[in-house]
PDB file of C-alpha atoms in Angstrom:
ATOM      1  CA  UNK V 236     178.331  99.571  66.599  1.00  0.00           C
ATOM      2  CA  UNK V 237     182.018 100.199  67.766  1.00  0.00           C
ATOM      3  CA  UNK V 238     181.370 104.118  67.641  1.00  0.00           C
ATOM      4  CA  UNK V 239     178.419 103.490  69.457  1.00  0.00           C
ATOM      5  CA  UNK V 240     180.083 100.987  72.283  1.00  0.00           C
ATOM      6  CA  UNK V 241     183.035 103.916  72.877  1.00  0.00           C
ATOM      7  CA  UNK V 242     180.876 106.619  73.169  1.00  0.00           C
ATOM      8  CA  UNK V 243     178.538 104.549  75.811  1.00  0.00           C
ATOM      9  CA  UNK V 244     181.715 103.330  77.517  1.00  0.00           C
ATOM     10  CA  UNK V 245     182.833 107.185  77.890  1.00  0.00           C
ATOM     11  CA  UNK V 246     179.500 108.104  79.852  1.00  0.00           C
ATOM     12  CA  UNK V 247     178.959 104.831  81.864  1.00  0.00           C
ATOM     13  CA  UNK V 248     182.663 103.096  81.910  1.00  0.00           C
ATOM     14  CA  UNK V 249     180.975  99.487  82.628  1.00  0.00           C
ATOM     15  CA  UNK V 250     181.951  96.137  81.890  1.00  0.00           C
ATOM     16  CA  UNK V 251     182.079  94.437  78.604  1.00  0.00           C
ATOM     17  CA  UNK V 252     179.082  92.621  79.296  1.00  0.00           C
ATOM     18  CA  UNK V 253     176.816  95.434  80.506  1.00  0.00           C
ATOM     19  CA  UNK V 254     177.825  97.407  77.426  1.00  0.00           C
ATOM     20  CA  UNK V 255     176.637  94.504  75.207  1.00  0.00           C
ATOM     21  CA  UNK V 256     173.629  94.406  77.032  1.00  0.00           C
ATOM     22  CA  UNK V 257     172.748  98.456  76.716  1.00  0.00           C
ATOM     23  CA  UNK V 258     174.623  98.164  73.000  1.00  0.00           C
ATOM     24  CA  UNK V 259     171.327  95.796  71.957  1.00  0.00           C
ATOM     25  CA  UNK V 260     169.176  98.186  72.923  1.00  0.00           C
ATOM     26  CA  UNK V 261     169.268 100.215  70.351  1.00  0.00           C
ATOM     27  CA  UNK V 262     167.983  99.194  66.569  1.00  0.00           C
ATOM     28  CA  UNK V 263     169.778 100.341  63.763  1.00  0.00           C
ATOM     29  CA  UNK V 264     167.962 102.939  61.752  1.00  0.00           C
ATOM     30  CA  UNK V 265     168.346 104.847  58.693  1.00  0.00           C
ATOM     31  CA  UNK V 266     166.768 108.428  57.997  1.00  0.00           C
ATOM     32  CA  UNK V 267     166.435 109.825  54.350  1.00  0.00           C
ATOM     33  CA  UNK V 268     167.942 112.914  53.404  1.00  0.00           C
ATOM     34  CA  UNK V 269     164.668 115.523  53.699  1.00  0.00           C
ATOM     35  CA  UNK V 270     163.069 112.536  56.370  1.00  0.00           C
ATOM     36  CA  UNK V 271     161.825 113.920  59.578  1.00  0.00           C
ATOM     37  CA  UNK V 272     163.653 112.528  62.762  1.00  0.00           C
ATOM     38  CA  UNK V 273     160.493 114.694  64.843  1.00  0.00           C
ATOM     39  CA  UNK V 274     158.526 117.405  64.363  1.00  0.00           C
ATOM     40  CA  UNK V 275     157.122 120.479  66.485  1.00  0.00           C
ATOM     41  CA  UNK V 276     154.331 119.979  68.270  1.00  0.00           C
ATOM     42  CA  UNK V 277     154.990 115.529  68.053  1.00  0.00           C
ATOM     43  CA  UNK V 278     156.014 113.611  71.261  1.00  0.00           C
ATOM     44  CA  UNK V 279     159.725 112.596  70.659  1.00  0.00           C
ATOM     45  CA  UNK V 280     159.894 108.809  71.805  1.00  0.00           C
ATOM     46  CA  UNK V 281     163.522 107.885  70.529  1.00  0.00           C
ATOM     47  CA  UNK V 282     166.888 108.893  71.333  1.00  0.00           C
ATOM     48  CA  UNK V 283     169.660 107.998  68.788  1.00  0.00           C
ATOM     49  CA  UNK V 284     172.994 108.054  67.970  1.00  0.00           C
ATOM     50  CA  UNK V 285     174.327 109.325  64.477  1.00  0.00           C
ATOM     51  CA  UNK V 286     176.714 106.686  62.867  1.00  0.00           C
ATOM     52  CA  UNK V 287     176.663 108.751  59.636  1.00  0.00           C
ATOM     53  CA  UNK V 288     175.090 111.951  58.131  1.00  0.00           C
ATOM     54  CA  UNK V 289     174.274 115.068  59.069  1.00  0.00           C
ATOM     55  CA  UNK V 290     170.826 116.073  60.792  1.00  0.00           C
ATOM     56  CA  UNK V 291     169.696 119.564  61.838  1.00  0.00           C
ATOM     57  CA  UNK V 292     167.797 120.360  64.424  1.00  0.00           C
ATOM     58  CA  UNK V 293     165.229 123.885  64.135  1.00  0.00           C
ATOM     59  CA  UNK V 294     162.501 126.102  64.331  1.00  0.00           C
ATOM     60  CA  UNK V 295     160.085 128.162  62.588  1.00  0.00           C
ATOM     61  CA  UNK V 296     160.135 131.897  64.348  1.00  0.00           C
ATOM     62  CA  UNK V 297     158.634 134.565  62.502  1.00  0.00           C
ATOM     63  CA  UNK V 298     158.241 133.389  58.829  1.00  0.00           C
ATOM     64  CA  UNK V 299     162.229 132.640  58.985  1.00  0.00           C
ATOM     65  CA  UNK V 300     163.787 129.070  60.127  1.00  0.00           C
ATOM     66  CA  UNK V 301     166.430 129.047  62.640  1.00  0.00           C
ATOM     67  CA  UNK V 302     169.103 126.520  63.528  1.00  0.00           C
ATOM     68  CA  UNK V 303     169.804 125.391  66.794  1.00  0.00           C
ATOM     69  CA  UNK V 304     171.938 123.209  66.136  1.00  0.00           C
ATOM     70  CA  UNK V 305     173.699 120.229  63.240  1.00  0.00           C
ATOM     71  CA  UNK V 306     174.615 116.632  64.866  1.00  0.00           C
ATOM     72  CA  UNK V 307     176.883 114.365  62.620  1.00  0.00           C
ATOM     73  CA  UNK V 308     178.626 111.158  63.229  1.00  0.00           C
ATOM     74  CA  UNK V 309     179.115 110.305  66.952  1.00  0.00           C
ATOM     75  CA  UNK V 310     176.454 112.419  68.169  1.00  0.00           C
ATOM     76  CA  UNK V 311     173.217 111.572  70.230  1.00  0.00           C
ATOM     77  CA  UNK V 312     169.810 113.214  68.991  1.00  0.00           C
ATOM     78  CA  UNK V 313     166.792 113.793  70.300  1.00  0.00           C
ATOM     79  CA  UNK V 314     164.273 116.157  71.323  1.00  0.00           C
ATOM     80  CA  UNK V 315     165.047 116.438  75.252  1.00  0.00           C
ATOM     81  CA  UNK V 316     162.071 118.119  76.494  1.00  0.00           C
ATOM     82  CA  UNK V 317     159.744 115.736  75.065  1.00  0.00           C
ATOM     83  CA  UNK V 318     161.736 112.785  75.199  1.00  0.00           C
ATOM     84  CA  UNK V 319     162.504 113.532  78.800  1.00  0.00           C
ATOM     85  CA  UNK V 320     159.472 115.332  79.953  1.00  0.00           C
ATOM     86  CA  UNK V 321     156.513 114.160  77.703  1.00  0.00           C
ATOM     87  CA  UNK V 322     155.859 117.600  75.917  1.00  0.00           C
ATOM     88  CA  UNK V 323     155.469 118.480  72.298  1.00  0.00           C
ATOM     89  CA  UNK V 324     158.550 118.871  70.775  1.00  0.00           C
ATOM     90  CA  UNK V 325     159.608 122.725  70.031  1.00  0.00           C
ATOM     91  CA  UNK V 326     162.125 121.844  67.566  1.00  0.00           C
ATOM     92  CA  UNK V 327     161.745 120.567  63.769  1.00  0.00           C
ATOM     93  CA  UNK V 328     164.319 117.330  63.527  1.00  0.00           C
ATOM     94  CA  UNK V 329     165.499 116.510  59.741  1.00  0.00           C
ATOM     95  CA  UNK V 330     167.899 114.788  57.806  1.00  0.00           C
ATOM     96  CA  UNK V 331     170.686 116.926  55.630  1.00  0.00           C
ATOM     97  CA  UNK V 332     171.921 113.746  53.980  1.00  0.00           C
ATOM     98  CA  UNK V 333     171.329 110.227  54.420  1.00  0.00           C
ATOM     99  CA  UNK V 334     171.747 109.253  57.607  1.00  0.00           C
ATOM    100  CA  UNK V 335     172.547 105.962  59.716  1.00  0.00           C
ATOM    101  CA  UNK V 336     171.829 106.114  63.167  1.00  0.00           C
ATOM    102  CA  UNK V 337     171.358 103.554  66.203  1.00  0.00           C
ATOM    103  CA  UNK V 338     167.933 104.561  67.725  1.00  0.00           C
ATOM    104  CA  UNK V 339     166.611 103.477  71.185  1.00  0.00           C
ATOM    105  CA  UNK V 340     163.198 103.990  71.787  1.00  0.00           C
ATOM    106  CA  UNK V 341     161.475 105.058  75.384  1.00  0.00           C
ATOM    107  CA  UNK V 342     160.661 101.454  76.602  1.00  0.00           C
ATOM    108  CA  UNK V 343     164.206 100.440  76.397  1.00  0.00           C
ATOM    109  CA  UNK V 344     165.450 103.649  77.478  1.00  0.00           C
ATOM    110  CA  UNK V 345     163.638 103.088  80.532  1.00  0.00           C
ATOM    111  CA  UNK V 346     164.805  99.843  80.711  1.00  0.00           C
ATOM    112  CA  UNK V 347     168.507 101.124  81.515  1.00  0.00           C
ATOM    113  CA  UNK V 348     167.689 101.282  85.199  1.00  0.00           C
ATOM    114  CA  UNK V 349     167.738  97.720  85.102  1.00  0.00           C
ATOM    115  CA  UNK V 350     171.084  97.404  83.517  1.00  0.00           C
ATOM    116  CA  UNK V 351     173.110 100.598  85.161  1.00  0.00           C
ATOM    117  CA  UNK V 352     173.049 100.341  88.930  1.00  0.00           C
ATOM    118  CA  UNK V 353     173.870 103.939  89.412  1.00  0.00           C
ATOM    119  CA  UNK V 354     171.686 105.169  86.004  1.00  0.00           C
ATOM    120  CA  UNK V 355     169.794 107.793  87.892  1.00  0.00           C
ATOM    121  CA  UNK V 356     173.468 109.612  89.176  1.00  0.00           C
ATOM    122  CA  UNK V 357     174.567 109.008  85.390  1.00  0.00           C
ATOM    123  CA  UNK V 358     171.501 110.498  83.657  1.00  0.00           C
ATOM    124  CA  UNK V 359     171.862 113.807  85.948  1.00  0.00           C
ATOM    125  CA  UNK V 360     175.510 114.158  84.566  1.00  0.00           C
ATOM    126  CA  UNK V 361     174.810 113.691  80.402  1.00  0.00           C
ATOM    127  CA  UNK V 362     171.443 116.190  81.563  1.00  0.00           C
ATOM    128  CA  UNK V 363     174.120 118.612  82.931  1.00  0.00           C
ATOM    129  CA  UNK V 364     176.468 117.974  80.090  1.00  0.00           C
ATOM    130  CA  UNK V 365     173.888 118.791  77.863  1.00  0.00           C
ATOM    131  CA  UNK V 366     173.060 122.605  79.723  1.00  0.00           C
ATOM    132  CA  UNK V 367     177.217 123.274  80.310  1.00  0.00           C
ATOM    133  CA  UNK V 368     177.000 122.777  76.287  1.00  0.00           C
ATOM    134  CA  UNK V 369     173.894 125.093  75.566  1.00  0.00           C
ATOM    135  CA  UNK V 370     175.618 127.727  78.421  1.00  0.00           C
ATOM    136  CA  UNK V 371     178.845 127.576  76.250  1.00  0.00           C
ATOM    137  CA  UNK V 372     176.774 128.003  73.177  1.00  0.00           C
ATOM    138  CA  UNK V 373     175.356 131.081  74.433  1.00  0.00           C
ATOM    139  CA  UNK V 374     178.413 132.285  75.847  1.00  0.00           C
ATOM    140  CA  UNK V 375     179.796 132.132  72.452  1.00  0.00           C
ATOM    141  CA  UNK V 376     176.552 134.130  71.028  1.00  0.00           C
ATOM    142  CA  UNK V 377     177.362 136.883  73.087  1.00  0.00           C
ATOM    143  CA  UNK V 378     180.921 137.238  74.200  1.00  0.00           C
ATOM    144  CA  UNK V 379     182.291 136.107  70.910  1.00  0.00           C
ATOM    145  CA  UNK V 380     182.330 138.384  67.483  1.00  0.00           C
ATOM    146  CA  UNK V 381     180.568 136.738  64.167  1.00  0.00           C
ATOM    147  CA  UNK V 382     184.222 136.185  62.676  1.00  0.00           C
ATOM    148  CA  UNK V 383     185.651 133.855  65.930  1.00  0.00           C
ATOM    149  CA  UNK V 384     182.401 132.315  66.170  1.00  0.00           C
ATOM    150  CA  UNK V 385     183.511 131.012  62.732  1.00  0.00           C
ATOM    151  CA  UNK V 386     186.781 130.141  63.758  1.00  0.00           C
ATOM    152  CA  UNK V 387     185.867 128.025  66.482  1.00  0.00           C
ATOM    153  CA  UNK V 388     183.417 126.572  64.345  1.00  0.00           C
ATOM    154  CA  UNK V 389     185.783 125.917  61.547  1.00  0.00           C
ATOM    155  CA  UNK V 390     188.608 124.044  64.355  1.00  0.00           C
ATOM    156  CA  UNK V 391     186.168 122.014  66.135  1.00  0.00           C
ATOM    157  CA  UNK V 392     184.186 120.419  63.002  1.00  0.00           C
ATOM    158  CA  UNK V 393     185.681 121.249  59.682  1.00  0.00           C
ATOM    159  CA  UNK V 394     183.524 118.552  58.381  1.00  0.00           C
ATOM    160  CA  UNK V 395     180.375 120.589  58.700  1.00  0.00           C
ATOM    161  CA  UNK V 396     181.614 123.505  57.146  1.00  0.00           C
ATOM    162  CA  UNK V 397     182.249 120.918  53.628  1.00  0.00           C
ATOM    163  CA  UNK V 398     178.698 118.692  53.731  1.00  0.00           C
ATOM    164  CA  UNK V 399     175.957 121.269  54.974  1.00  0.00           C
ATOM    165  CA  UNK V 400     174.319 124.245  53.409  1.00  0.00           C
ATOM    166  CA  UNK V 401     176.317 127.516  54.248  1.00  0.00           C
ATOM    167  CA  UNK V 402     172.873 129.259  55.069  1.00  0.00           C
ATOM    168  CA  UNK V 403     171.924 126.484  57.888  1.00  0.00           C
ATOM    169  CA  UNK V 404     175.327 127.097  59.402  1.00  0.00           C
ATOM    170  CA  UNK V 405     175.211 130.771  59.283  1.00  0.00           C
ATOM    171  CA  UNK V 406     172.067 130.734  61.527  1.00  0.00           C
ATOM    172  CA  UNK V 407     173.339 128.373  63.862  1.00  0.00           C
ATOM    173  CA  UNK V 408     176.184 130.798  64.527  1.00  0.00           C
ATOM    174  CA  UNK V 409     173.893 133.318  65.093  1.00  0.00           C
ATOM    175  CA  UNK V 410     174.706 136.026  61.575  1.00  0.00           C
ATOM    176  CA  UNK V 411     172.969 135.840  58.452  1.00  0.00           C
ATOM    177  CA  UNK V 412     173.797 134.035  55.018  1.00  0.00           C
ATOM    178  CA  UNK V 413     175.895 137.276  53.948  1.00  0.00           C
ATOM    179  CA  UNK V 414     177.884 138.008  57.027  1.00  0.00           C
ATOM    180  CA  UNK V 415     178.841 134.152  56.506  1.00  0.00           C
ATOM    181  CA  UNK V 416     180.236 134.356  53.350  1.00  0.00           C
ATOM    182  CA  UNK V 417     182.118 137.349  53.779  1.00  0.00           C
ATOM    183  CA  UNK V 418     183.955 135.818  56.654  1.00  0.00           C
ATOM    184  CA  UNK V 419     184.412 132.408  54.944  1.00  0.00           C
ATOM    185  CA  UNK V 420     186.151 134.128  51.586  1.00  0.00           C
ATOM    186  CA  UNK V 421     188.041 136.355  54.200  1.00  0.00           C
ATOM    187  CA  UNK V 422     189.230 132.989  55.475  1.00  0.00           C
ATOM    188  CA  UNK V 423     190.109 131.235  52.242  1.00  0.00           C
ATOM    189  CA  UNK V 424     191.829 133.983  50.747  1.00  0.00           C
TER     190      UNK V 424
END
């Protein structure tokens, strides 16, 4: 609960007791490696926070799967545009590994109003936070080559590059299986 009290603290920077208060919340959850956190075409009606494992988050285009993206410890999950906006869910949501996570479901989500005076100021800024990420995600798609898209991946989360399958990582960063390997033995050699 500490990772998940620091992290909360970070966005909303509130008092000790109003963090306890949005802190219980949330349930503690566990999600079996292969387990389904959501999938397309389901209404997402949880948001959670990963206290340990690794979940990936994708879709099904043209008889091929493609990653959009792999959460791990200290990470929020969920499928925004149905959790926020009541549509079927466009991405597939699934544990990699076991997984430990701190869930809060829509009721008490909506409940936050009640606890954060200024929620509806706070929830445009971690909405915004969440499109200057995708923006810098597809900034990286196209400004960056295949080989410093690795890089950048391999300084920022070193972890991910050890615990998940090479081919799920290789389509997040946007080149195929091969292409991923090549520049990974490049790197280790």
């Amino acid at each position: 609960m500490d990772e998940l009290k620091k992290q909360i603290s970070s966005y909303f920077g509130l008092s000790n007791k109003r963090l306890d208060e949005i802190v219980a919340l949330f349930a503690e959850t566990e999600l079996n490696k292969g387990a389904y956190f959501i999938k397309t075409g389901q209404y997402c009606d949880k948001l959670s926070f990963i206290q340990s494992g690794f979940i990936r988050v994708f879709s099904q285009c043209n008889e091929k799967e493609v990653t959009q993206w792999i959460g791990g410890k200290d990470y929020f999950l969920t499928e925004i545009n149905s959790f926020l906006f009541d549509q079927p869910a466009r991405w597939n949501i699934r544990a990699l590994t076991d997984c430990k996570l701190f869930t809060l479901d829509k009721t008490n989500y909506r409940h936050l109003k009640e606890i954060v005076p200024n929620w509806d100021e706070i929830e445009k800024k971690i909405i915004a936070g969440c499109f200057v990420t995708l923006e810098n995600r597809i900034f990286d798609q196209l400004s960056l080559s295949a080989e410093e898209r690795y890089n950048k991946l391999f300084h920022q989360n070193r972890e991910l590059l050890n615990q998940v399958p090479l081919q799920y990582i290789a389509s997040m960063l946007g080149m195929s299986p091969e292409t991923f390997s090549r520049i990974r033995n490049k790197q280790n050699s």
